[in-house]
Short mmCIF file of C-alpha atoms in Angstrom, two decimals:
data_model
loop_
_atom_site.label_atom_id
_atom_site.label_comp_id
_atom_site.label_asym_id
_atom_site.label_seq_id
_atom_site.Cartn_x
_atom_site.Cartn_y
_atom_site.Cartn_z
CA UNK T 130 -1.45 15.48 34.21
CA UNK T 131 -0.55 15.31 30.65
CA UNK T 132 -3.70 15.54 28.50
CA UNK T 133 -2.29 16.08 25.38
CA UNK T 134 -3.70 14.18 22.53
CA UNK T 135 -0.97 12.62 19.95
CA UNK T 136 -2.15 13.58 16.46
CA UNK T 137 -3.19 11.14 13.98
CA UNK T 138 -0.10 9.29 12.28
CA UNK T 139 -0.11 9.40 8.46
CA UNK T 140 0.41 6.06 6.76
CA UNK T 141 2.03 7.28 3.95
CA UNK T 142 4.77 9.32 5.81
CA UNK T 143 5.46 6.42 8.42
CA UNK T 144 5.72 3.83 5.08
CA UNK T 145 8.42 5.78 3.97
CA UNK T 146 10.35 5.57 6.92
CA UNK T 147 9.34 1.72 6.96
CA UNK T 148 10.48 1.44 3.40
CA UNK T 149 14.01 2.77 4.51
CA UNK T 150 14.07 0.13 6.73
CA UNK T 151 13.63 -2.22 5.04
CA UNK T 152 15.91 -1.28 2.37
CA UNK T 153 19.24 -1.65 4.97
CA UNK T 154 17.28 -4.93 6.28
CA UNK T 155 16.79 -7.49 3.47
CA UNK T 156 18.94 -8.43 0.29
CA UNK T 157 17.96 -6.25 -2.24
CA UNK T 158 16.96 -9.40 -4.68
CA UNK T 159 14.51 -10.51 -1.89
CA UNK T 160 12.88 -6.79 -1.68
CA UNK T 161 12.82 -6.87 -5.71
CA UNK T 162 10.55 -9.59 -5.72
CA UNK T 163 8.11 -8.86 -2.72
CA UNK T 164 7.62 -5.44 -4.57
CA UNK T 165 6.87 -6.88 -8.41
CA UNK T 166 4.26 -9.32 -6.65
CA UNK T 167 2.76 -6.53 -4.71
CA UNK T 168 2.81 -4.26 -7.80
CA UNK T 169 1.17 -7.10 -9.95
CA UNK T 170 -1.84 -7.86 -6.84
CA UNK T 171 -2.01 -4.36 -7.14
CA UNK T 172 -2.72 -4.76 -10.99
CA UNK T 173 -4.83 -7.60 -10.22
CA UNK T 174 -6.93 -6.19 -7.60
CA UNK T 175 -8.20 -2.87 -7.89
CA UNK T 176 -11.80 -3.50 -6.92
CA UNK T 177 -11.82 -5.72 -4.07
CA UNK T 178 -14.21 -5.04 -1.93
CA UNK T 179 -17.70 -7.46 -2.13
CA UNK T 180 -19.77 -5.04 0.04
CA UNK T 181 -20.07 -0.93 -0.29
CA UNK T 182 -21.53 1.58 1.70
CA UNK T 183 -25.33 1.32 2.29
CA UNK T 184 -24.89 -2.40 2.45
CA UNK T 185 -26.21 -4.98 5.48
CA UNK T 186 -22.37 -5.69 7.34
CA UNK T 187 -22.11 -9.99 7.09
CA UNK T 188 -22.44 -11.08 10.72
CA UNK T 189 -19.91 -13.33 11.88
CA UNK T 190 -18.16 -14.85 15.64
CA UNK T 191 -14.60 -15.27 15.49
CA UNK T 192 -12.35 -16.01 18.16
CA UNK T 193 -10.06 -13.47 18.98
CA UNK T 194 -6.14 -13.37 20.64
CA UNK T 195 -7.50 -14.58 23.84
CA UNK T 196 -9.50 -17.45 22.65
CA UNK T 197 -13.17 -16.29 23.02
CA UNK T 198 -15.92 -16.18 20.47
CA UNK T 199 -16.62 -12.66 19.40
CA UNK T 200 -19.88 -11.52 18.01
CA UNK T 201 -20.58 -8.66 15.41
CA UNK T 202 -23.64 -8.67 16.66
CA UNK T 203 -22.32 -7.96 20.11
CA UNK T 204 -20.19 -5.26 19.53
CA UNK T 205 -22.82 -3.75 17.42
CA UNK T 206 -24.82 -3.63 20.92
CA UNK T 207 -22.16 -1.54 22.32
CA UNK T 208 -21.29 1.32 19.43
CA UNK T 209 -20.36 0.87 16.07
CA UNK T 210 -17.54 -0.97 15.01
CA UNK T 211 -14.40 -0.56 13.00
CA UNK T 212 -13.24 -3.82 11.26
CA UNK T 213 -9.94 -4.00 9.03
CA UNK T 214 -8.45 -7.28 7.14
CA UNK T 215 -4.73 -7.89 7.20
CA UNK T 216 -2.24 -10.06 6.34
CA UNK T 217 -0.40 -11.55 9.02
CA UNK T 218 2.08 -10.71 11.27
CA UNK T 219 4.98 -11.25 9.35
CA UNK T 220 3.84 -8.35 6.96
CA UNK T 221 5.53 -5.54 7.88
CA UNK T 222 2.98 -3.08 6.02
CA UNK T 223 0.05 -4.96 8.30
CA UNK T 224 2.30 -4.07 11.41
CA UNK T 225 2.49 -0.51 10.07
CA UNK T 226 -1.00 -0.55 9.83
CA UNK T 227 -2.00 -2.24 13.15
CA UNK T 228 0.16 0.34 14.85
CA UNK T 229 -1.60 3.60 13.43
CA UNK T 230 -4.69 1.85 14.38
CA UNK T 231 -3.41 1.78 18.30
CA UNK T 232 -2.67 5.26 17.91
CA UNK T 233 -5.99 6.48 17.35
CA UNK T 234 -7.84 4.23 18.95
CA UNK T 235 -8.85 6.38 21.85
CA UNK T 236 -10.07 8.90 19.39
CA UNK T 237 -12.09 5.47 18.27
CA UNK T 238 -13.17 5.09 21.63
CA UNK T 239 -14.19 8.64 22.36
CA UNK T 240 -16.92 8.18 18.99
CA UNK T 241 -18.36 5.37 20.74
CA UNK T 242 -16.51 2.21 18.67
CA UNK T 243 -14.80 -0.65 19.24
CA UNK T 244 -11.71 -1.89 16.60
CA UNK T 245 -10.80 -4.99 15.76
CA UNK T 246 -8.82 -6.84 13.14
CA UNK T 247 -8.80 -9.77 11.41
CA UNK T 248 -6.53 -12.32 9.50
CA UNK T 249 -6.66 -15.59 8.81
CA UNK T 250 -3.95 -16.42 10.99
CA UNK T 251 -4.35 -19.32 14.11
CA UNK T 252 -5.65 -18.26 17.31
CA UNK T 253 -1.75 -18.34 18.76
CA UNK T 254 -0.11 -16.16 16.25
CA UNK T 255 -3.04 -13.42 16.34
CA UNK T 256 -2.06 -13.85 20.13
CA UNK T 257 1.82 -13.13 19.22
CA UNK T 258 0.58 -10.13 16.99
CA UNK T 259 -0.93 -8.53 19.66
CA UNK T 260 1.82 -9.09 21.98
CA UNK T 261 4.33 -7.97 19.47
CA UNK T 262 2.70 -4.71 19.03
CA UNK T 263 0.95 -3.45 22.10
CA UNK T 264 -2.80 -4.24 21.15
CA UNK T 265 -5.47 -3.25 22.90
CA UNK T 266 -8.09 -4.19 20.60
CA UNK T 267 -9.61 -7.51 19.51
CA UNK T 268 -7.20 -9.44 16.62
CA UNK T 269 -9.76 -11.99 15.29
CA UNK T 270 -8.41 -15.40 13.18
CA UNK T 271 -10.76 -16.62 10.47
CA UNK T 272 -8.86 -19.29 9.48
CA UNK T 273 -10.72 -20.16 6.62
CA UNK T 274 -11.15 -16.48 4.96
CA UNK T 275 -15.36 -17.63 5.56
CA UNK T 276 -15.57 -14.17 6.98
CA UNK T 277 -13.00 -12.36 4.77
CA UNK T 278 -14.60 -13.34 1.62
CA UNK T 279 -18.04 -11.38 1.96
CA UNK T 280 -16.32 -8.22 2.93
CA UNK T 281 -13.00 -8.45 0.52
CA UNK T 282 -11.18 -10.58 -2.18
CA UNK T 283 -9.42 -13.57 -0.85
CA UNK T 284 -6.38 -14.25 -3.15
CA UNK T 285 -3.57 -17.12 -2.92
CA UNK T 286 -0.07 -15.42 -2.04
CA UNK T 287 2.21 -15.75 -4.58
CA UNK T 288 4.63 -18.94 -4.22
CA UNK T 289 7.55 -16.66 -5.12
CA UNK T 290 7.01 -14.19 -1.92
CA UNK T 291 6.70 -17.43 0.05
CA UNK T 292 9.81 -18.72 -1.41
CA UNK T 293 11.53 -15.68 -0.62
CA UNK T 294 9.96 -15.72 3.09
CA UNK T 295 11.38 -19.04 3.62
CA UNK T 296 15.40 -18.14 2.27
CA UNK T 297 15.20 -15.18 4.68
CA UNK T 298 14.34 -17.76 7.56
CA UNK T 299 10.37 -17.11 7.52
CA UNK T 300 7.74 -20.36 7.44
CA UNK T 301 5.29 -18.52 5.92
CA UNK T 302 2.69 -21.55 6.30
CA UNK T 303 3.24 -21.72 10.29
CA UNK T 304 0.94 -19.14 10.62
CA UNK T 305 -1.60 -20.65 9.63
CA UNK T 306 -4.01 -23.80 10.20
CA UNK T 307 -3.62 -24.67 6.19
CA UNK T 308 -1.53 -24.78 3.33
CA UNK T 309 -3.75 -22.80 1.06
CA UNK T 310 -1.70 -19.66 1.06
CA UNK T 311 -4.92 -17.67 0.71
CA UNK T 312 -4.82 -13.72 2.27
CA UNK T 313 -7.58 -11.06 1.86
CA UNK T 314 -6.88 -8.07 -0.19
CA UNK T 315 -7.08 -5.70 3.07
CA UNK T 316 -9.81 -3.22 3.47
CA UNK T 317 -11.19 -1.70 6.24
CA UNK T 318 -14.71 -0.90 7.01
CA UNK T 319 -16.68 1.16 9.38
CA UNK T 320 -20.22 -0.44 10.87
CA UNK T 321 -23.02 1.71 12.10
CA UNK T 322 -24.88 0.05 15.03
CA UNK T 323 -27.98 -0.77 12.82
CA UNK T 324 -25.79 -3.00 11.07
CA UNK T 325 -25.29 -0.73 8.05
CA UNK T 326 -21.77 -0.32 6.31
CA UNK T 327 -20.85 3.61 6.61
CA UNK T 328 -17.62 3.35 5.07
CA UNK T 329 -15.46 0.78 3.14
CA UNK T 330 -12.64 1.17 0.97
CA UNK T 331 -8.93 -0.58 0.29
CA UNK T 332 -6.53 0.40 -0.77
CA UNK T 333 -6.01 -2.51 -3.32
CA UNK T 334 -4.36 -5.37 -4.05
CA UNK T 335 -0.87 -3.49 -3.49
CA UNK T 336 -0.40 -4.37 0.17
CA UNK T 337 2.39 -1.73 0.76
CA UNK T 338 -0.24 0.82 0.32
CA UNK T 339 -3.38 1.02 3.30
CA UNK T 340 -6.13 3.43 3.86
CA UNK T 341 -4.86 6.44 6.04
CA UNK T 342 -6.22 6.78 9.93
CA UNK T 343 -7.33 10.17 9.45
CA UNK T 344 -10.06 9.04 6.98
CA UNK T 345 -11.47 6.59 9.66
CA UNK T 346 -12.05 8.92 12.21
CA UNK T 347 -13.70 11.26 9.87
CA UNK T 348 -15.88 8.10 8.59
CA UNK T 349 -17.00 8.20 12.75
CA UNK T 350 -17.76 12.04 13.24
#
């Protein structure tokens, strides 16, 4: 039996292979202008997170892809927790991320936590996300960004991203139970099981960039 364990992916060397992709996948005018607004959140946010390390973790209950309520408070009960905010699953940067997170996620496991994500996506396209990627780990939809505004900054897309969404075929608002437009800047966060934040950092408000895998699991041991 194969025992091997895969070694942690590094975002940064994955996002340039993503970036290549994406380069011989979308008009170069549409790529132009999802790169100046994620260079100008970038500029925008640089300090987004509303809780640090030290900190009480905001309890919350969310439903996840399957449609039941989950409970900080319960996973806490179980091991500590590692919670990240994303975009959506239209983001390719947020797939990216989600991926590298499957990767290491029995290396999660094996410290005794449980992962999970969270957007402000519907119930049914957290459920797609999953799908999509090969989940095995709770994707959690707070619609409202209730939950995603005492961890993170909550920000309104800009209209010329969702402009450009929409001429390459994308209804950016159909994933989604509003027309607010609002994201979270994403950040990811580790939770001891007293409730306590041990780590928490972002990356910023550049979404192309994320917080590598490797630094999570050292955040655990």
């Amino acid at each position: 039996m194969n025992t091997t364990v895969p070694a942690v992916p590094s975002y940064q060397t994955n996002l340039k292979v993503l970036r290549e992709q994406l380069g011989g996948m979308l008009p170069a005018e549409k790529l132009v202008i999802f790169d100046r607004d994620a260079s100008d959140l970038g500029k925008k946010y640089t300090s987004p997170l509303k809780i640090q390390v030290g900190n009480q973790a905001p309890s919350f209950v969310l439903p996840n892809h399957q449609g039941a309520s989950i409970k900080l408070a319960d996973l806490l009960r179980a091991g500590s927790v590692v919670l990240t905010f994303y975009r959506g699953m239209w983001c390719p940067y947020c797939n990216l991320e989600l991926k590298n997170l499957q990767s290491i996620l029995p290396r999660i496991k094996a410290a005794g936590a449980n992962l999970v994500a969270i957007s402000p996506m519907k119930p049914d396209s957290s459920k797609d996300m999953q799908l999509q990627n090969a989940l095995d780990f709770n994707i959690l939809s707070d619609v409202d960004n209730a939950v995603a505004r005492q961890y993170t900054t909550v920000f309104q897309n800009p209209e010329s991203s969702i402009k450009a969404m929409a001429d390459l075929g994308y209804d950016f608002y159909s994933f989604y139970n509003s027309r607010t437009g609002e994201l979270a800047v994403p950040a990811t966060f580790v939770i001891g099981q007293d409730g306590k934040v041990l780590f928490a950092q972002s990356a910023g408000g550049d979404y192309r960039q994320r917080i590598e895998p490797q630094k999570i699991l050292d955040a655990l041991a």
